[in-house]
CSV table of C-alpha atoms and ligand atoms in Angstrom, one decimal:
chain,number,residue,atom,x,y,z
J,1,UNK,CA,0.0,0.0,0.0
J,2,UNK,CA,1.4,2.9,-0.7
J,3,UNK,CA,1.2,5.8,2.2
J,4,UNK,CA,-1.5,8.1,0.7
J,5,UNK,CA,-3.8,4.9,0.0
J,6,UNK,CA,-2.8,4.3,3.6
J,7,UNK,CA,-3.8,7.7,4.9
J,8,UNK,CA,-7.2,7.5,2.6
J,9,UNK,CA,-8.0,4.0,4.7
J,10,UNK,CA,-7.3,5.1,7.9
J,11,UNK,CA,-3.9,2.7,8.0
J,12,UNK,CA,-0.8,3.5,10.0
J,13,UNK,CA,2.8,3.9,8.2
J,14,UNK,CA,5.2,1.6,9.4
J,15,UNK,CA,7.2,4.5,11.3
J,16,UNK,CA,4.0,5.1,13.2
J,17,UNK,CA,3.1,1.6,14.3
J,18,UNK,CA,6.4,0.8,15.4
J,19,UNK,CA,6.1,3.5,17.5
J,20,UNK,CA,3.3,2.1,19.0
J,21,UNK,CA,3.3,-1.3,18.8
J,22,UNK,CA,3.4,-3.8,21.9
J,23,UNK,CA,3.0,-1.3,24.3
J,24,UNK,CA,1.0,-1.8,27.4
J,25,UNK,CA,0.9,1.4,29.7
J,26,UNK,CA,-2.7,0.8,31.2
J,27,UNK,CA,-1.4,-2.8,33.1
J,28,UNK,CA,2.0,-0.6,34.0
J,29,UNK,CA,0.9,2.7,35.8
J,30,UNK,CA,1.5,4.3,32.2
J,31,UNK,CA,5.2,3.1,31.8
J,32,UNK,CA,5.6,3.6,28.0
J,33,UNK,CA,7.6,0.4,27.6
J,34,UNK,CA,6.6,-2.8,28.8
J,35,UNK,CA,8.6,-3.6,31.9
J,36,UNK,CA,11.3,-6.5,32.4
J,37,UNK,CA,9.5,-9.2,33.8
J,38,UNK,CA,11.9,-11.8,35.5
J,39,UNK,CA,9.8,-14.6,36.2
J,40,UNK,CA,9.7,-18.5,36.5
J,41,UNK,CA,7.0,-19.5,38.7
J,42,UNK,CA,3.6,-17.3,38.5
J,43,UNK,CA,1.1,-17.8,41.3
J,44,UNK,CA,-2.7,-18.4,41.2
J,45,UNK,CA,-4.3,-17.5,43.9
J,46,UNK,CA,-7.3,-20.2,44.2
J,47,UNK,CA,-7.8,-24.3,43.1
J,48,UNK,CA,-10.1,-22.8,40.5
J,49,UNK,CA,-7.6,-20.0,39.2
J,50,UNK,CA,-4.8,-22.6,39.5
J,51,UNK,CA,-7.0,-25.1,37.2
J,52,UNK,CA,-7.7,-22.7,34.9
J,53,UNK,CA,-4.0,-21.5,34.2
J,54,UNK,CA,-4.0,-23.2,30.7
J,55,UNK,CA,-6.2,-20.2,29.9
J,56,UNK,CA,-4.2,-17.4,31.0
J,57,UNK,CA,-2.0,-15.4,29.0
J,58,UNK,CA,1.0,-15.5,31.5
J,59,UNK,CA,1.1,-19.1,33.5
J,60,UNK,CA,4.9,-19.9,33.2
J,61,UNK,CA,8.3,-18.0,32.6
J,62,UNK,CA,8.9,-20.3,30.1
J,63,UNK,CA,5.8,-19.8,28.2
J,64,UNK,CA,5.9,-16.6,27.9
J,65,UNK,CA,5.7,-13.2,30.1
J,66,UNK,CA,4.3,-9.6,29.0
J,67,UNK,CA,7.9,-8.6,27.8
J,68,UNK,CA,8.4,-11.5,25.5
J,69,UNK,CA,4.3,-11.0,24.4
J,70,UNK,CA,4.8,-7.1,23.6
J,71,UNK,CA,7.7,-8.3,21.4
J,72,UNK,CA,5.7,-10.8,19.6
J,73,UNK,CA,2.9,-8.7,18.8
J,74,UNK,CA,5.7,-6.1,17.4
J,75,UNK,CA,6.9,-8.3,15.3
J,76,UNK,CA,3.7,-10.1,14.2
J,77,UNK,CA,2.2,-6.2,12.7
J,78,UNK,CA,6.1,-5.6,11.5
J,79,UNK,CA,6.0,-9.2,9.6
J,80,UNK,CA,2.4,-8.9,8.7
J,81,UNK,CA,1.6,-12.7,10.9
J,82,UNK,CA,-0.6,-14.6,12.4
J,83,UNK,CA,1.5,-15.0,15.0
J,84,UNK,CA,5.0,-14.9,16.1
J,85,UNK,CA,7.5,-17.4,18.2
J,86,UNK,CA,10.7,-16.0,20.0
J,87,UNK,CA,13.5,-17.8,19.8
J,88,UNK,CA,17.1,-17.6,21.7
J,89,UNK,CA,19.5,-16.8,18.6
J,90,UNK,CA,18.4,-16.8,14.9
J,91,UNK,CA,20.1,-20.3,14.3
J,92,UNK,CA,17.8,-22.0,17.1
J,93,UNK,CA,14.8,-19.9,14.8
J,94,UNK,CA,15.9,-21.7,11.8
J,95,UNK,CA,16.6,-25.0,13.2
J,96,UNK,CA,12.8,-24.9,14.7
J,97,UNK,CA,11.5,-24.3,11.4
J,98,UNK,CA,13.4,-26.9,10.2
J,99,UNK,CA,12.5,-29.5,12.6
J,100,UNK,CA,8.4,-28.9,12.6
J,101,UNK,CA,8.4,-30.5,9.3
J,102,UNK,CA,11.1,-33.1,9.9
J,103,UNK,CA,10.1,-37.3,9.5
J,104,UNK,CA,11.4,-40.1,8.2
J,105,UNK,CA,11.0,-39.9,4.4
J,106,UNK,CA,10.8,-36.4,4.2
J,107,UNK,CA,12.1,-34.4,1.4
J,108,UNK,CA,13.1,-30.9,1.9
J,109,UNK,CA,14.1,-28.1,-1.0
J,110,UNK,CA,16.9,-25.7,0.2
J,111,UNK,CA,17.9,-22.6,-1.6
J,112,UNK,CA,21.9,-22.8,-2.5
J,113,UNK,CA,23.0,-19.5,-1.6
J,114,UNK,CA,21.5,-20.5,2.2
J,115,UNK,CA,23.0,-19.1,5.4
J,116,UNK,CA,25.9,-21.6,6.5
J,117,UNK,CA,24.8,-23.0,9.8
J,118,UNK,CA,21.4,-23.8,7.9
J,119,UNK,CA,23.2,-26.0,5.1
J,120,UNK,CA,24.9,-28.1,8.6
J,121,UNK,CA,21.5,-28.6,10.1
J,122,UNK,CA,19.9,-30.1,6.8
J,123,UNK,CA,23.0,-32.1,6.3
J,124,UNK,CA,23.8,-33.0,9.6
J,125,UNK,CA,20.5,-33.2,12.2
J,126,UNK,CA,18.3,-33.5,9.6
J,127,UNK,CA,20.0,-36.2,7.5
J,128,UNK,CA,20.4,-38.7,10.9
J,129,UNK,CA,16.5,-38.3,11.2
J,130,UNK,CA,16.3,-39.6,7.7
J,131,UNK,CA,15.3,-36.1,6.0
J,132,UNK,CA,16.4,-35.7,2.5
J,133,UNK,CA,17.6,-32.2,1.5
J,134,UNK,CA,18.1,-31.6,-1.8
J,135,UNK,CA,20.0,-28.4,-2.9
J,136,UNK,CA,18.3,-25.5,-5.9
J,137,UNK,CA,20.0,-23.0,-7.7
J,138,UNK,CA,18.2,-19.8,-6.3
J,139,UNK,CA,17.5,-18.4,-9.6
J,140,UNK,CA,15.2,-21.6,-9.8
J,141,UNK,CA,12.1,-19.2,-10.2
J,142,UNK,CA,8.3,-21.3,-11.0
J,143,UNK,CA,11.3,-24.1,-12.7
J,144,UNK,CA,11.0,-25.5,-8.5
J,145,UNK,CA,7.9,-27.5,-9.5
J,146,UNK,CA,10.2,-30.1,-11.7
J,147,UNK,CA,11.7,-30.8,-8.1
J,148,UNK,CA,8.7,-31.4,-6.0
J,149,UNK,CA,8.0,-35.1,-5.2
J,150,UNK,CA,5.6,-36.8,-3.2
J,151,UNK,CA,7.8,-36.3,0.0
J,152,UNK,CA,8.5,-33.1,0.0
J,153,UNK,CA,7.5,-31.1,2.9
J,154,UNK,CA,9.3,-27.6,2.6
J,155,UNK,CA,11.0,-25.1,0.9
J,156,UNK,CA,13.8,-23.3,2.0
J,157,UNK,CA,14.5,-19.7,0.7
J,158,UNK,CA,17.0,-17.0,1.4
J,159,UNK,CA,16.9,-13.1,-0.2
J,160,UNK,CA,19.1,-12.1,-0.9
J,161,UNK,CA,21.6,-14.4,0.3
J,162,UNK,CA,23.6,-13.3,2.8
J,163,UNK,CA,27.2,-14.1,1.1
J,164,UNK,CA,26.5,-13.6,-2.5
J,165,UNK,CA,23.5,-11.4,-2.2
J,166,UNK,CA,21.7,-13.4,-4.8
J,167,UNK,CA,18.0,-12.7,-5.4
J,168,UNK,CA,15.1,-15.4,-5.4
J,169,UNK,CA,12.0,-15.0,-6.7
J,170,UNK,CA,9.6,-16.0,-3.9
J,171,UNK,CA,6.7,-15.5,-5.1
J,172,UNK,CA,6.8,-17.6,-8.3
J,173,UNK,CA,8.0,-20.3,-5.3
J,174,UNK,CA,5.8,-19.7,-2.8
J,175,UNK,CA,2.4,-20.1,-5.3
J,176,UNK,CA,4.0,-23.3,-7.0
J,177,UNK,CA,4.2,-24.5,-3.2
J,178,UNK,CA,0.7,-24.1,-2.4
J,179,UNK,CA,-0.5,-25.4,-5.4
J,180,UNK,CA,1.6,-28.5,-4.0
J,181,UNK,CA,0.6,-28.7,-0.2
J,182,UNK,CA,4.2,-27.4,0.5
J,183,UNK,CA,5.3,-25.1,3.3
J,184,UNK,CA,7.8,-22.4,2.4
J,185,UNK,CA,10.3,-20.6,4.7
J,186,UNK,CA,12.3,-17.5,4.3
J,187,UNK,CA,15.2,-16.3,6.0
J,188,UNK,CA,14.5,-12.5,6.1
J,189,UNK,CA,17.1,-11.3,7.9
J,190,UNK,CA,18.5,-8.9,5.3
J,191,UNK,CA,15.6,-7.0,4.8
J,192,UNK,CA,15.2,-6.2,8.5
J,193,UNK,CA,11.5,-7.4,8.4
J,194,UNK,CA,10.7,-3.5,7.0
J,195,UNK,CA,11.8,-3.8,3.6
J,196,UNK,CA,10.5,-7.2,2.7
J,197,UNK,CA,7.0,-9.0,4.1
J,198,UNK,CA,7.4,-12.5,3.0
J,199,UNK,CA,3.8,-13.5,4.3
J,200,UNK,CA,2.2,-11.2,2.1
J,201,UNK,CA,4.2,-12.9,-1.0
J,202,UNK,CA,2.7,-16.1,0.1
J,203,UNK,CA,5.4,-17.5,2.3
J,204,UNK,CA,4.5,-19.7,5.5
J,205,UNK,CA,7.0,-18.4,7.7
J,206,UNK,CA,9.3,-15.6,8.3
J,207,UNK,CA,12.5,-16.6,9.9
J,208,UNK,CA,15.1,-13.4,11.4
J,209,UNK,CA,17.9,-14.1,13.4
J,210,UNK,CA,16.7,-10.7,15.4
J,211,UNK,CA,20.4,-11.0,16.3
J,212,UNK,CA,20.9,-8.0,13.4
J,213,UNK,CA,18.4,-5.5,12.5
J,214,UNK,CA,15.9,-5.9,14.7
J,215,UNK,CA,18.2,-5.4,17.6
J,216,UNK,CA,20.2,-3.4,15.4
J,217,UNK,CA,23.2,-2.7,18.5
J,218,UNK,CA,25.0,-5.6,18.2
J,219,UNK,CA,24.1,-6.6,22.0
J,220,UNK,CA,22.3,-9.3,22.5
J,221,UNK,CA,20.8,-12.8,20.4
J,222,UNK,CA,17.5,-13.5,19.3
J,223,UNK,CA,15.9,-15.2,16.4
J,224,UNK,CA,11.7,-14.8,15.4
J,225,UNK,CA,9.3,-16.9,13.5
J,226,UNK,CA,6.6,-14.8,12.1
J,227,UNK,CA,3.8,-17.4,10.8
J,228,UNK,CA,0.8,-17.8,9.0
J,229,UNK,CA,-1.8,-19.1,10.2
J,230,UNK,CA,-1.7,-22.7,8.7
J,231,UNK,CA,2.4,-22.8,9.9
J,232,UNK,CA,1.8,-21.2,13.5
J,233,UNK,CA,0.5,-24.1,15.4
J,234,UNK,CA,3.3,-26.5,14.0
J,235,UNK,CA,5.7,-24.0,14.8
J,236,UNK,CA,4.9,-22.8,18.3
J,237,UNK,CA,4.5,-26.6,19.3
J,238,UNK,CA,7.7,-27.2,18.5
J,239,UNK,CA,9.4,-24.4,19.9
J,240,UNK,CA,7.4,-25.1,22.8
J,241,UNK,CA,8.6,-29.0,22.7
J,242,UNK,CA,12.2,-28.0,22.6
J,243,UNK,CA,11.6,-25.4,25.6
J,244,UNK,CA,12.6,-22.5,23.7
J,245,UNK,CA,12.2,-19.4,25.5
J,246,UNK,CA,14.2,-15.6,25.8
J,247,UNK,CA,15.8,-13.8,28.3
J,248,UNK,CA,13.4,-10.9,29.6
J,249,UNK,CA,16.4,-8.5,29.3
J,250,UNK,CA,17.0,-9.5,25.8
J,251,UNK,CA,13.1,-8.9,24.7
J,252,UNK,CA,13.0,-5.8,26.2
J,253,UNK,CA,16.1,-5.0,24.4
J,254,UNK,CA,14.9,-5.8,21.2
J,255,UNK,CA,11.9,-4.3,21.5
J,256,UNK,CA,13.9,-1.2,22.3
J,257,UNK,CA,15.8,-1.7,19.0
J,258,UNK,CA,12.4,-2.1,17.1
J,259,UNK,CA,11.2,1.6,18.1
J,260,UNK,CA,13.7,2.8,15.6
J,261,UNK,CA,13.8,0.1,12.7
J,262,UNK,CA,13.0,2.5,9.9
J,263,UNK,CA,14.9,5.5,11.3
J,264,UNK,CA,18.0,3.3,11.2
J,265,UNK,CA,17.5,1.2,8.0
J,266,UNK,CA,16.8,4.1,5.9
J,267,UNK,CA,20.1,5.2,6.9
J,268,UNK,CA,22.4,2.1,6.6
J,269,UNK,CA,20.6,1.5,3.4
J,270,UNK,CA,21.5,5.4,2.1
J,271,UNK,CA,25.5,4.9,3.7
J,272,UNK,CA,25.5,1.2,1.5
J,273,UNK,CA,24.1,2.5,-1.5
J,274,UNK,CA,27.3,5.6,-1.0
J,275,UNK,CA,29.6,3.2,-0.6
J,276,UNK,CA,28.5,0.8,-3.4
J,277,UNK,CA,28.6,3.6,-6.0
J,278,UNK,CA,32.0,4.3,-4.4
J,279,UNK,CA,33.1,0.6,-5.1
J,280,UNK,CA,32.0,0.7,-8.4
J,281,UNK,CA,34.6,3.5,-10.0
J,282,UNK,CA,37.7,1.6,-8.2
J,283,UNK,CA,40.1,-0.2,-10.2
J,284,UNK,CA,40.7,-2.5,-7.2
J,285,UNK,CA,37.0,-3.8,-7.4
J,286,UNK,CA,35.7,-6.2,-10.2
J,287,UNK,CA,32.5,-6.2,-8.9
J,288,UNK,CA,30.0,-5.4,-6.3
J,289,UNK,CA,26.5,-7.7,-5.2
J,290,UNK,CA,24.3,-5.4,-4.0
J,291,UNK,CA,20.6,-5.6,-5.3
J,292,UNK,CA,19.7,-2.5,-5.8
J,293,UNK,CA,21.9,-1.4,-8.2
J,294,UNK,CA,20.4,-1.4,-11.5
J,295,UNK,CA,23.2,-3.8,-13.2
J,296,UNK,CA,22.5,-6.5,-10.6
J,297,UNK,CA,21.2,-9.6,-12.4
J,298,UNK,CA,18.3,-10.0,-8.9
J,299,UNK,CA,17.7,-6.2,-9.6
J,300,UNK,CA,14.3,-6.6,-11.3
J,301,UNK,CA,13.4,-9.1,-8.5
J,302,UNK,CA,14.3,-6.8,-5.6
J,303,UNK,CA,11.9,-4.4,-7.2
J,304,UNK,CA,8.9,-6.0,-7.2
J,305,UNK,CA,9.2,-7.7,-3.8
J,306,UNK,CA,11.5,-5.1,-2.0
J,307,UNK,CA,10.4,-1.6,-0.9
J,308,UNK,CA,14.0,-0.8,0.0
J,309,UNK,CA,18.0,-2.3,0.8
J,310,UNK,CA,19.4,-2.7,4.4
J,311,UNK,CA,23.4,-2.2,4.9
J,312,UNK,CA,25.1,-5.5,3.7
J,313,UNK,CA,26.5,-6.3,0.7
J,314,UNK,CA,29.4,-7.9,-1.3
J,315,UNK,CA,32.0,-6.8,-3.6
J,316,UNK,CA,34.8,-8.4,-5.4
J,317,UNK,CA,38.5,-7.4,-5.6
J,318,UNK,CA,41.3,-8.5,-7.8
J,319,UNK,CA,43.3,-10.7,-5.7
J,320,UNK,CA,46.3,-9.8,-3.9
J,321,UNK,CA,49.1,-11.2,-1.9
J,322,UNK,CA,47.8,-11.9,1.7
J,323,UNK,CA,49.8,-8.9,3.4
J,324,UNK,CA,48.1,-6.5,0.9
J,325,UNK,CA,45.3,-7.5,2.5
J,326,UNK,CA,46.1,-7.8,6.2
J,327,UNK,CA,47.7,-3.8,4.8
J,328,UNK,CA,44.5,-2.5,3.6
J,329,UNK,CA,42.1,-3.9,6.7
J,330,UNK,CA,44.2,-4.3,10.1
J,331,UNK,CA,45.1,-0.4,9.3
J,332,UNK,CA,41.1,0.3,8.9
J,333,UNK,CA,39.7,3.0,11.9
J,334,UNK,CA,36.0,2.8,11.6
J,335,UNK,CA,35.1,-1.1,9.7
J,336,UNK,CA,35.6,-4.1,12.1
J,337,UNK,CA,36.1,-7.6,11.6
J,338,UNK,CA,33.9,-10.1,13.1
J,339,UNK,CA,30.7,-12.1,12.7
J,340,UNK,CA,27.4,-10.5,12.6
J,341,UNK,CA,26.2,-7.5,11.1
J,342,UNK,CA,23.1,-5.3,11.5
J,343,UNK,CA,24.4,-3.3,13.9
J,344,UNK,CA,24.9,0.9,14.0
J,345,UNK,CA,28.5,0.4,13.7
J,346,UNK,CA,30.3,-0.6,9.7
J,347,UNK,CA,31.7,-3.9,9.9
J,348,UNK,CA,34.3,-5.4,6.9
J,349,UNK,CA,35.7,-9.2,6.3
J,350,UNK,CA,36.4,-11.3,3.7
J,351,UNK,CA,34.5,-14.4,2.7
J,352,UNK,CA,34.4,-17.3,0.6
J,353,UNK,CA,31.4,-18.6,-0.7
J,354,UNK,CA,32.4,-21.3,-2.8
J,355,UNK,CA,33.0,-24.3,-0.1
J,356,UNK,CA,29.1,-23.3,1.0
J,357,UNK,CA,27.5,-24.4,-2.5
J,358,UNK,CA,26.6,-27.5,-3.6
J,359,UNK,CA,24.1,-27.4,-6.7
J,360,UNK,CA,25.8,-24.7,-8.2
J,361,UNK,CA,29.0,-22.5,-8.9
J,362,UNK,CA,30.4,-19.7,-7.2
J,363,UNK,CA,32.7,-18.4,-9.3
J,364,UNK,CA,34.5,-15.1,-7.3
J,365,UNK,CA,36.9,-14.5,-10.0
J,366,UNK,CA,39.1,-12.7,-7.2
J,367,UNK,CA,38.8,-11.7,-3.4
J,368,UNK,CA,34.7,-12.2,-2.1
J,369,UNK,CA,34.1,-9.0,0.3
J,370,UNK,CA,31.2,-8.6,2.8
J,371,UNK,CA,30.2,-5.1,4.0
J,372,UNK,CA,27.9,-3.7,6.3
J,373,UNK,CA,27.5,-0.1,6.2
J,374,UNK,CA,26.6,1.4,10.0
J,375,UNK,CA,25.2,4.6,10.7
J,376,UNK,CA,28.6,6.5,10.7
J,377,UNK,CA,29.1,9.0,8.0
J,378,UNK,CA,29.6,7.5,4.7
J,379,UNK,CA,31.8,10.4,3.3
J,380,UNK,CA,34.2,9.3,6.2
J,381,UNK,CA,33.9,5.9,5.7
J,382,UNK,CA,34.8,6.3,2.5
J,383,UNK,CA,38.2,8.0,3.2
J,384,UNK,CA,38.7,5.3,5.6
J,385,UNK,CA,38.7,2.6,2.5
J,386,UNK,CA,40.2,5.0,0.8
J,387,UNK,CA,43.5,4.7,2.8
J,388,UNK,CA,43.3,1.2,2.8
J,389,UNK,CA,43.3,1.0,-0.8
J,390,UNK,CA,46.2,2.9,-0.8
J,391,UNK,CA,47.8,0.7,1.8
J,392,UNK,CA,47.3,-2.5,-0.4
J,393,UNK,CA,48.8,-0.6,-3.2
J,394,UNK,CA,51.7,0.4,-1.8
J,395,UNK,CA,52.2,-3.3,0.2
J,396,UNK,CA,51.6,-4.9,-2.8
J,397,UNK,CA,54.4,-2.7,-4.6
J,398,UNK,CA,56.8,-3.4,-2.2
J,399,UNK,CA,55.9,-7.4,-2.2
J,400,UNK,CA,55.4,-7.9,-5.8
J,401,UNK,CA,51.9,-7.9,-7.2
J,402,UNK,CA,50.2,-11.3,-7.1
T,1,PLP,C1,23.3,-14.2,11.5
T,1,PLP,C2,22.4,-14.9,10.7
T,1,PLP,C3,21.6,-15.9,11.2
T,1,PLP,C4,21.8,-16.5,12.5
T,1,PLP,O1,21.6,-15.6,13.6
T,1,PLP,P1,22.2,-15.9,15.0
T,1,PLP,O2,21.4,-15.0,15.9
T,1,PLP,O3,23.7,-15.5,14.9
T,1,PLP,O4,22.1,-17.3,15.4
T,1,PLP,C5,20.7,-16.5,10.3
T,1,PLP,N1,20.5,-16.1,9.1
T,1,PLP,C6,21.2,-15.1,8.6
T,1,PLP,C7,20.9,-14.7,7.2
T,1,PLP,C8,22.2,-14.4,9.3
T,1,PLP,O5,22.9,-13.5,8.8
């Protein structure tokens, strides 16, 4: 909906809800935010309260306590869901999803380009309990119907992936699945929940490792499945069967981080898109995976199922000798080097996609970069690569080029 249809209906902007979203003042003397609740055992005060509990909202730390709930409801109306289940990083999210459809004989499709850790639970957990996982090229488009059997149970999507920020088209995948009886799962991480709603393409279930945006300050871990209603059930009992809960702290933090999703993503995605155009005019960089530039081969796809681009993408740079490297990034001031991303602070390693593929090629053609663009100034990260570029150079021309 675009916002003056929105204002025309009566319908909040996303900027607006978040701001009010999940937020219970009446039950806390008008506190704005939902307080921490730290709570194992809750008490019923009668036989006939205490025999009733199954009924009330709040009945066990475990199952669930206001903070965790306010958080659940924010990112059910962020994620457009039924419902949503909390879990405590975004791998334990992904292996949930994973396991609510997992039997004997099943057969699961998995996009290529998938998240690592999600690859090792397919091939590992999954293949002991006698799942089959069976590996697409993420450009598969409608073409996934060839590759649905009897057996197979779900599909596995990831957009763009988080390594080689390939594009899917998920909803040409999601309708052939529901023609099928198949379930479909997407790992939105990238798009922060704002800039992509997979449930209103037609996708079952939402998958974040809350970890990144949703947090967005690099302090705490979370993961969230945001489900329709035919997945919710399936997905709740199982999260509930593996006693899955959060820390209170955690929820209220994220929560926290929610309040200023759009503010924040509208700014890592204007820093990315700086430094991506930057990228592009260097002779050190062959190319850059970002899909909203207008040359990226998932460009057309982002379009129609995007409504904007978080902070992280990929470039590629002609090889050079390993201490041009070490040169250009242990000398960097403002990117760090670790896992993660989503944060308000610009982050930099290098990567290797190749080893993580298995239906097709990854073919680099030189050094695979991953960037994520924080909230700092771009101009000044930009003269902070600068440097470094000139600090390969001039390693490199004391070392021999490679
Ligand atoms: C980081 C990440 C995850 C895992 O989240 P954790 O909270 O680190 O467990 C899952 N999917 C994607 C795309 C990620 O980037």
């Amino acid at each position: 909906m675009k916002d003056d249809d929105k204002k025309a209906s009566g319908a909040r902007t996303v900027e607006t809800t978040l701001c009010h979203v999940g937020r219970r003042s009446a039950e806390h003397h008008g506190a704005v935010n939902t307080p921490v609740y730290r709570a194992s055992t809750i008490l019923f005060p009668t036989l006939a309260d205490h025999a009733d509990r199954k009924s009330r909202p709040v009945r066990y730390g475990r199952r669930g306590t206001p903070t965790s709930q306010s958080l659940e409801e924010a990112v059910s109306v962020l994620e457009q869901a039924a419902g949503t289940v909390l879990a405590p990083s975004g791998v334990s999210a992904i292996s949930v999803a994973l396991l609510a459809h997992a039997r004997p004989g099943a057969h699961y499709l998995v996009a290529d380009n998938v998240y690592g850790p999600c690859r090792a639970f397919c091939q590992d957990v999954l293949a002991r309990l006698g799942v089959r996982t069976e590996f697409f090229d993420p450009a598969i488009g409608a073409g996934i119907a060839a590759r649905i059997g009897e057996r197979t149970r779900l599909i596995w999507m990831e957009a763009p992936g988080s390594q080689t920020f390939e594009m899917t088209d998920m909803r040409a995948i999601a309708a052939v699945a529901r023609d099928h009886g198949v379930m479909t799962v997407v790992d939105n991480t990238w798009s922060g929940g704002l800039f992509c709603q997979p449930l209103a393409l037609g996708v079952d279930v939402s998958v974040q490792a809350g970890t990144k945006y949703l947090s967005g300050h690099s302090d705490l871990m979370m993961g969230t499945l945001a489900c329709d209603q035919a997945a919710l059930p399936l997905i709740r009992d199982m999260a509930a069967s593996m006693g899955l809960c959060v820390g209170p702290d955690d929820a209220f933090m994220m929560l926290r981080g929610m309040r200023t999703l759009p503010l924040r993503l509208n700014q890592h995605q204007a820093g990315a898109l700086k430094l991506a155009n930057w990228l592009l005019t260097r002779p050190e960089v062959i190319r850059v995976m970002h899909p909203a530039l207008p040359q990226d081969p998932g460009h057309a796809l982002w379009q129609d199922q995007f409504s904007g681009a978080s902070g992280l993408f990929g470039f590629v740079i002609r090889d050079v000798p390993r201490p041009a490297l070490a040169a250009m990034m242990d000398g960097l001031d403002l990117f760090g080097m670790g896992a993660s991303w989503g944060g308000y602070e610009s982050l930099l390693i290098p990567t290797d996609p190749r080893p993580h593929r298995s239906a097709t090629e990854w073919a680099a053609g030189g050094q695979s970069m991953r960037m994520h663009v924080g909230l700092e100034n771009p101009d000044e990260l930009i003269d902070d690569l600068d440097r470094g570029f000139a600090r390969m150079a001039a390693a490199c021309a004391t070392g021999g080029a490679a």
